[in-house]
Amino acid sequence: QVQLVQSGAEVKKPGASVKVSCKTSGYTFTTYSLHWVRQAPGQGLEWIGMISPSGGSTNYAQRFQGRVTMTRDTSTSTVNMELSSLRSNDTAVYYCARVSDHDDGDYGYWGQGTLVTVSS
Amino acid sequence: SYVLTQPPSVSVAPGKTATISCGGNNIGRKGVHWYHQKPGQAPVLVIYYDTDRPPGIPERFSGSNSGNTATLTISRVEAGDEADYYCQVWDSSSDHVVFGGGTKLTVL
């Protein structure tokens, strides 16, 4: 079955960077795009961007342009999301999500989430 | 950028029908997806492409989309349906994904 397993919680200081990984299994890694979504405490879902594992092309939300980098490692079926210049309002749970098998742009599969805390 | 507007909260008695709206400019021209999310858990897809249910989602969940409003309808509401609900679309003009602000469904 499809599984997305994310790396563990992180605590970072303002100005630092954080890298969250998402290891996939149960399907052909290069077939479906992978997305990153975050959720600040008590807030809604916010799309960060996406990566196409086949060629590595990326598409980032405007507000994260210049601060986010998404990469993939086809040898380990893993995608990574690095966010730099962290500030306190980047504190959130970060999810990776895969589009559904029918690929209508909906997310049928989600990682368990990674809590990133930014605090001095 | 494209904006999706949801009511912050909806309350419904058990056994009744809950409707959650998602407003957006000409949203009827887009495919709308719905998720529910319980505290401490990842979101779960309940409706995709306006009206389709993923495997395992009860028939009590249905969706519609026309004009400037998409709607998620939950019939015969149960206590276990209490959750936050989010709508989502792909905005082709910006090539970005957009989520609604979320609606907290309370079962009285």
mmCIF file of C-alpha atoms in Angstrom:
data_model
loop_
_atom_site.group_PDB
_atom_site.id
_atom_site.type_symbol
_atom_site.label_atom_id
_atom_site.label_comp_id
_atom_site.label_asym_id
_atom_site.label_seq_id
_atom_site.Cartn_x
_atom_site.Cartn_y
_atom_site.Cartn_z
ATOM 1 C CA GLN A 1 0.000 0.000 0.000
ATOM 2 C CA VAL A 2 1.065 3.588 -0.564
ATOM 3 C CA GLN A 3 2.921 5.065 2.392
ATOM 4 C CA LEU A 4 4.469 8.471 3.017
ATOM 5 C CA VAL A 5 6.705 8.548 6.072
ATOM 6 C CA GLN A 6 8.107 11.873 7.182
ATOM 7 C CA SER A 7 11.126 12.758 9.274
ATOM 8 C CA GLY A 8 10.816 13.712 12.913
ATOM 9 C CA ALA A 9 10.044 16.931 14.709
ATOM 10 C CA GLU A 10 12.504 19.814 14.543
ATOM 11 C CA VAL A 11 13.243 22.826 16.720
ATOM 12 C CA LYS A 12 15.051 25.676 15.028
ATOM 13 C CA LYS A 13 16.127 29.194 15.864
ATOM 14 C CA PRO A 14 14.940 32.187 13.846
ATOM 15 C CA GLY A 15 17.044 32.668 10.745
ATOM 16 C CA ALA A 16 18.002 29.003 10.509
ATOM 17 C CA SER A 17 16.929 26.476 7.883
ATOM 18 C CA VAL A 18 15.032 23.225 8.235
ATOM 19 C CA LYS A 19 14.895 20.206 5.950
ATOM 20 C CA VAL A 20 11.956 17.802 6.152
ATOM 21 C CA SER A 21 12.003 14.513 4.283
ATOM 22 C CA CYS A 22 9.190 12.309 3.020
ATOM 23 C CA LYS A 23 10.015 8.715 2.154
ATOM 24 C CA THR A 24 7.519 7.042 -0.152
ATOM 25 C CA SER A 25 6.766 3.393 -0.825
ATOM 26 C CA GLY A 26 4.122 1.170 -2.359
ATOM 27 C CA TYR A 27 4.094 2.683 -5.840
ATOM 28 C CA THR A 28 6.357 3.814 -8.671
ATOM 29 C CA PHE A 29 7.989 6.950 -7.279
ATOM 30 C CA THR A 30 8.279 8.823 -10.571
ATOM 31 C CA THR A 31 4.608 8.507 -11.536
ATOM 32 C CA TYR A 32 2.915 11.072 -9.286
ATOM 33 C CA SER A 33 3.721 14.586 -8.124
ATOM 34 C CA LEU A 34 4.345 15.209 -4.446
ATOM 35 C CA HIS A 35 3.234 18.325 -2.642
ATOM 36 C CA TRP A 36 3.980 20.053 0.633
ATOM 37 C CA VAL A 37 1.249 21.603 2.778
ATOM 38 C CA ARG A 38 1.628 23.215 6.172
ATOM 39 C CA GLN A 39 -0.702 24.001 9.043
ATOM 40 C CA ALA A 40 0.152 26.554 11.716
ATOM 41 C CA PRO A 41 -1.262 25.917 15.197
ATOM 42 C CA GLY A 42 -5.020 26.398 15.144
ATOM 43 C CA GLN A 43 -4.956 27.495 11.514
ATOM 44 C CA GLY A 44 -5.946 26.096 8.144
ATOM 45 C CA LEU A 45 -4.056 24.300 5.414
ATOM 46 C CA GLU A 46 -1.551 26.223 3.300
ATOM 47 C CA TRP A 47 0.009 24.949 0.095
ATOM 48 C CA ILE A 48 3.775 25.398 -0.114
ATOM 49 C CA GLY A 49 4.548 23.841 -3.468
ATOM 50 C CA MET A 50 5.135 20.665 -5.432
ATOM 51 C CA ILE A 51 7.798 18.591 -7.102
ATOM 52 C CA SER A 52 7.580 16.217 -10.012
ATOM 53 C CA PRO A 53 9.727 13.217 -9.076
ATOM 54 C CA SER A 54 10.244 12.169 -12.668
ATOM 55 C CA GLY A 55 12.213 15.212 -13.799
ATOM 56 C CA GLY A 56 12.595 17.164 -10.570
ATOM 57 C CA SER A 57 10.655 20.218 -11.770
ATOM 58 C CA THR A 58 9.167 22.340 -9.027
ATOM 59 C CA ASN A 59 6.378 24.859 -8.540
ATOM 60 C CA TYR A 60 6.339 26.983 -5.403
ATOM 61 C CA ALA A 61 3.645 29.182 -3.918
ATOM 62 C CA GLN A 62 4.469 32.827 -4.424
ATOM 63 C CA ARG A 63 4.879 33.598 -0.734
ATOM 64 C CA PHE A 64 7.583 30.940 -0.352
ATOM 65 C CA GLN A 65 9.546 31.752 -3.496
ATOM 66 C CA GLY A 66 13.194 32.308 -2.638
ATOM 67 C CA ARG A 67 12.911 30.568 0.736
ATOM 68 C CA VAL A 68 11.858 27.043 -0.182
ATOM 69 C CA THR A 69 13.684 24.326 -2.093
ATOM 70 C CA MET A 70 12.175 20.951 -2.937
ATOM 71 C CA THR A 71 14.336 18.083 -4.117
ATOM 72 C CA ARG A 72 13.938 14.412 -4.774
ATOM 73 C CA ASP A 73 16.144 11.345 -4.535
ATOM 74 C CA THR A 74 14.957 8.652 -6.918
ATOM 75 C CA SER A 75 17.332 6.081 -5.419
ATOM 76 C CA THR A 76 15.482 6.219 -2.091
ATOM 77 C CA SER A 77 12.041 7.378 -3.341
ATOM 78 C CA THR A 78 12.302 10.375 -1.049
ATOM 79 C CA VAL A 79 11.376 14.010 -1.461
ATOM 80 C CA ASN A 80 12.752 16.795 0.685
ATOM 81 C CA MET A 81 11.535 20.268 1.524
ATOM 82 C CA GLU A 82 13.996 22.827 2.844
ATOM 83 C CA LEU A 83 12.755 26.144 4.213
ATOM 84 C CA SER A 84 15.287 28.852 5.000
ATOM 85 C CA SER A 85 15.331 32.130 6.932
ATOM 86 C CA LEU A 86 12.889 30.703 9.423
ATOM 87 C CA ARG A 87 10.740 32.988 11.532
ATOM 88 C CA SER A 88 8.372 32.307 14.377
ATOM 89 C CA ASN A 89 5.325 32.213 12.111
ATOM 90 C CA ASP A 90 6.840 29.289 10.224
ATOM 91 C CA THR A 91 6.028 27.171 13.270
ATOM 92 C CA ALA A 92 3.648 24.597 11.864
ATOM 93 C CA VAL A 93 3.022 20.976 11.043
ATOM 94 C CA TYR A 94 4.405 20.276 7.583
ATOM 95 C CA TYR A 95 2.771 17.534 5.516
ATOM 96 C CA CYS A 96 3.822 15.867 2.311
ATOM 97 C CA ALA A 97 0.919 14.697 0.168
ATOM 98 C CA ARG A 98 0.638 12.653 -3.006
ATOM 99 C CA VAL A 99 -2.009 13.085 -5.635
ATOM 100 C CA SER A 100 -4.515 10.285 -5.932
ATOM 101 C CA ASP A 101 -4.162 7.451 -8.405
ATOM 102 C CA HIS A 102 -6.719 9.085 -10.741
ATOM 103 C CA ASP A 103 -4.570 12.228 -10.637
ATOM 104 C CA ASP A 104 -7.347 14.827 -10.565
ATOM 105 C CA GLY A 105 -5.238 17.098 -8.377
ATOM 106 C CA ASP A 106 -6.654 15.824 -5.111
ATOM 107 C CA TYR A 107 -4.502 14.396 -2.341
ATOM 108 C CA GLY A 108 -5.375 10.816 -1.620
ATOM 109 C CA TYR A 109 -2.261 10.127 0.427
ATOM 110 C CA TRP A 110 -0.681 12.122 3.229
ATOM 111 C CA GLY A 111 2.360 11.779 5.411
ATOM 112 C CA GLN A 112 1.931 11.810 9.169
ATOM 113 C CA GLY A 113 3.144 15.399 9.452
ATOM 114 C CA THR A 114 6.310 16.924 10.895
ATOM 115 C CA LEU A 115 6.151 19.595 13.572
ATOM 116 C CA VAL A 116 8.643 22.380 13.006
ATOM 117 C CA THR A 117 8.998 24.779 15.901
ATOM 118 C CA VAL A 118 10.844 28.056 15.407
ATOM 119 C CA SER A 119 11.831 29.624 18.680
ATOM 120 C CA SER A 120 14.729 31.561 20.104
ATOM 121 C CA SER B 1 -4.725 35.169 -6.429
ATOM 122 C CA TYR B 2 -7.721 32.871 -6.250
ATOM 123 C CA VAL B 3 -9.631 32.872 -2.962
ATOM 124 C CA LEU B 4 -11.902 30.189 -1.533
ATOM 125 C CA THR B 5 -14.326 31.259 1.193
ATOM 126 C CA GLN B 6 -15.802 28.857 3.739
ATOM 127 C CA PRO B 7 -17.972 29.572 6.788
ATOM 128 C CA PRO B 8 -15.853 29.230 9.933
ATOM 129 C CA SER B 9 -18.340 26.947 11.621
ATOM 130 C CA VAL B 10 -21.435 24.841 11.019
ATOM 131 C CA SER B 11 -23.485 23.111 13.696
ATOM 132 C CA VAL B 12 -25.923 20.263 13.170
ATOM 133 C CA ALA B 13 -27.859 17.797 15.292
ATOM 134 C CA PRO B 14 -27.182 14.084 14.932
ATOM 135 C CA GLY B 15 -29.204 12.494 12.160
ATOM 136 C CA LYS B 16 -29.710 15.782 10.346
ATOM 137 C CA THR B 17 -28.033 17.087 7.199
ATOM 138 C CA ALA B 18 -25.006 19.370 7.222
ATOM 139 C CA THR B 19 -24.063 21.567 4.297
ATOM 140 C CA ILE B 20 -20.688 23.285 4.027
ATOM 141 C CA SER B 21 -20.155 25.856 1.317
ATOM 142 C CA CYS B 22 -17.009 26.861 -0.534
ATOM 143 C CA GLY B 23 -17.265 30.078 -2.509
ATOM 144 C CA GLY B 24 -14.980 31.193 -5.297
ATOM 145 C CA ASN B 25 -15.158 33.143 -8.536
ATOM 146 C CA ASN B 26 -16.582 30.768 -11.160
ATOM 147 C CA ILE B 27 -15.643 27.837 -8.990
ATOM 148 C CA GLY B 28 -18.123 25.788 -11.026
ATOM 149 C CA ARG B 29 -15.506 25.715 -13.778
ATOM 150 C CA LYS B 30 -12.955 24.051 -11.499
ATOM 151 C CA GLY B 31 -12.709 20.633 -9.909
ATOM 152 C CA VAL B 32 -13.257 20.902 -6.175
ATOM 153 C CA HIS B 33 -11.920 18.470 -3.604
ATOM 154 C CA TRP B 34 -12.956 18.141 0.047
ATOM 155 C CA TYR B 35 -11.079 16.879 3.097
ATOM 156 C CA HIS B 36 -11.928 16.328 6.690
ATOM 157 C CA GLN B 37 -9.368 16.603 9.451
ATOM 158 C CA LYS B 38 -9.665 15.522 13.057
ATOM 159 C CA PRO B 39 -7.426 16.941 15.780
ATOM 160 C CA GLY B 40 -3.871 15.705 15.597
ATOM 161 C CA GLN B 41 -4.432 13.837 12.341
ATOM 162 C CA ALA B 42 -3.587 14.413 8.699
ATOM 163 C CA PRO B 43 -6.427 15.455 6.386
ATOM 164 C CA VAL B 44 -8.481 12.735 4.702
ATOM 165 C CA LEU B 45 -10.003 13.074 1.245
ATOM 166 C CA VAL B 46 -13.798 12.700 1.338
ATOM 167 C CA ILE B 47 -14.873 14.062 -2.089
ATOM 168 C CA TYR B 48 -12.838 14.605 -5.234
ATOM 169 C CA TYR B 49 -13.648 16.340 -8.483
ATOM 170 C CA ASP B 50 -16.862 17.871 -7.169
ATOM 171 C CA THR B 51 -18.912 14.720 -6.606
ATOM 172 C CA ASP B 52 -16.785 11.554 -6.444
ATOM 173 C CA ARG B 53 -16.167 9.580 -3.276
ATOM 174 C CA PRO B 54 -12.912 7.721 -2.623
ATOM 175 C CA PRO B 55 -13.172 4.092 -1.538
ATOM 176 C CA GLY B 56 -14.226 3.776 2.081
ATOM 177 C CA ILE B 57 -16.057 7.097 2.306
ATOM 178 C CA PRO B 58 -19.750 6.591 3.190
ATOM 179 C CA GLU B 59 -22.479 7.476 0.724
ATOM 180 C CA ARG B 60 -23.684 9.995 3.294
ATOM 181 C CA PHE B 61 -21.000 12.311 1.913
ATOM 182 C CA SER B 62 -21.834 14.055 -1.352
ATOM 183 C CA GLY B 63 -20.737 17.123 -3.248
ATOM 184 C CA SER B 64 -21.956 19.580 -5.825
ATOM 185 C CA ASN B 65 -20.436 22.509 -7.669
ATOM 186 C CA SER B 66 -22.044 25.216 -9.764
ATOM 187 C CA GLY B 67 -21.615 28.890 -10.421
ATOM 188 C CA ASN B 68 -19.682 30.505 -7.596
ATOM 189 C CA THR B 69 -20.340 27.894 -4.906
ATOM 190 C CA ALA B 70 -19.314 24.332 -4.242
ATOM 191 C CA THR B 71 -21.100 22.422 -1.496
ATOM 192 C CA LEU B 72 -20.279 19.437 0.659
ATOM 193 C CA THR B 73 -23.356 17.704 2.048
ATOM 194 C CA ILE B 74 -23.269 15.207 4.882
ATOM 195 C CA SER B 75 -26.527 13.324 5.403
ATOM 196 C CA ARG B 76 -27.565 11.588 8.618
ATOM 197 C CA VAL B 77 -24.738 13.247 10.495
ATOM 198 C CA GLU B 78 -23.005 11.192 13.168
ATOM 199 C CA ALA B 79 -20.892 12.258 16.109
ATOM 200 C CA GLY B 80 -17.834 10.885 14.320
ATOM 201 C CA ASP B 81 -18.291 13.416 11.504
ATOM 202 C CA GLU B 82 -17.241 16.206 13.817
ATOM 203 C CA ALA B 83 -14.070 17.620 12.261
ATOM 204 C CA ASP B 84 -12.634 20.489 10.273
ATOM 205 C CA TYR B 85 -13.536 20.425 6.585
ATOM 206 C CA TYR B 86 -11.487 22.030 3.808
ATOM 207 C CA CYS B 87 -12.173 22.594 0.141
ATOM 208 C CA GLN B 88 -9.340 22.690 -2.386
ATOM 209 C CA VAL B 89 -8.897 23.564 -6.043
ATOM 210 C CA TRP B 90 -6.148 23.922 -8.601
ATOM 211 C CA ASP B 91 -6.013 27.497 -9.841
ATOM 212 C CA SER B 92 -4.873 27.255 -13.437
ATOM 213 C CA SER B 93 -4.204 30.973 -13.763
ATOM 214 C CA SER B 94 -1.522 30.903 -11.081
ATOM 215 C CA ASP B 95 -0.702 27.202 -11.462
ATOM 216 C CA HIS B 96 -1.080 26.875 -7.710
ATOM 217 C CA VAL B 97 -3.163 24.862 -5.277
ATOM 218 C CA VAL B 98 -5.610 26.810 -3.121
ATOM 219 C CA PHE B 99 -7.336 25.721 0.080
ATOM 220 C CA GLY B 100 -10.384 27.236 1.679
ATOM 221 C CA GLY B 101 -10.002 28.536 5.205
ATOM 222 C CA GLY B 102 -11.761 25.532 6.689
ATOM 223 C CA THR B 103 -15.092 24.929 8.432
ATOM 224 C CA LYS B 104 -15.439 23.425 11.867
ATOM 225 C CA LEU B 105 -18.382 21.026 11.913
ATOM 226 C CA THR B 106 -19.898 20.633 15.355
ATOM 227 C CA VAL B 107 -22.365 17.832 16.041
ATOM 228 C CA LEU B 108 -24.704 19.038 18.767
#
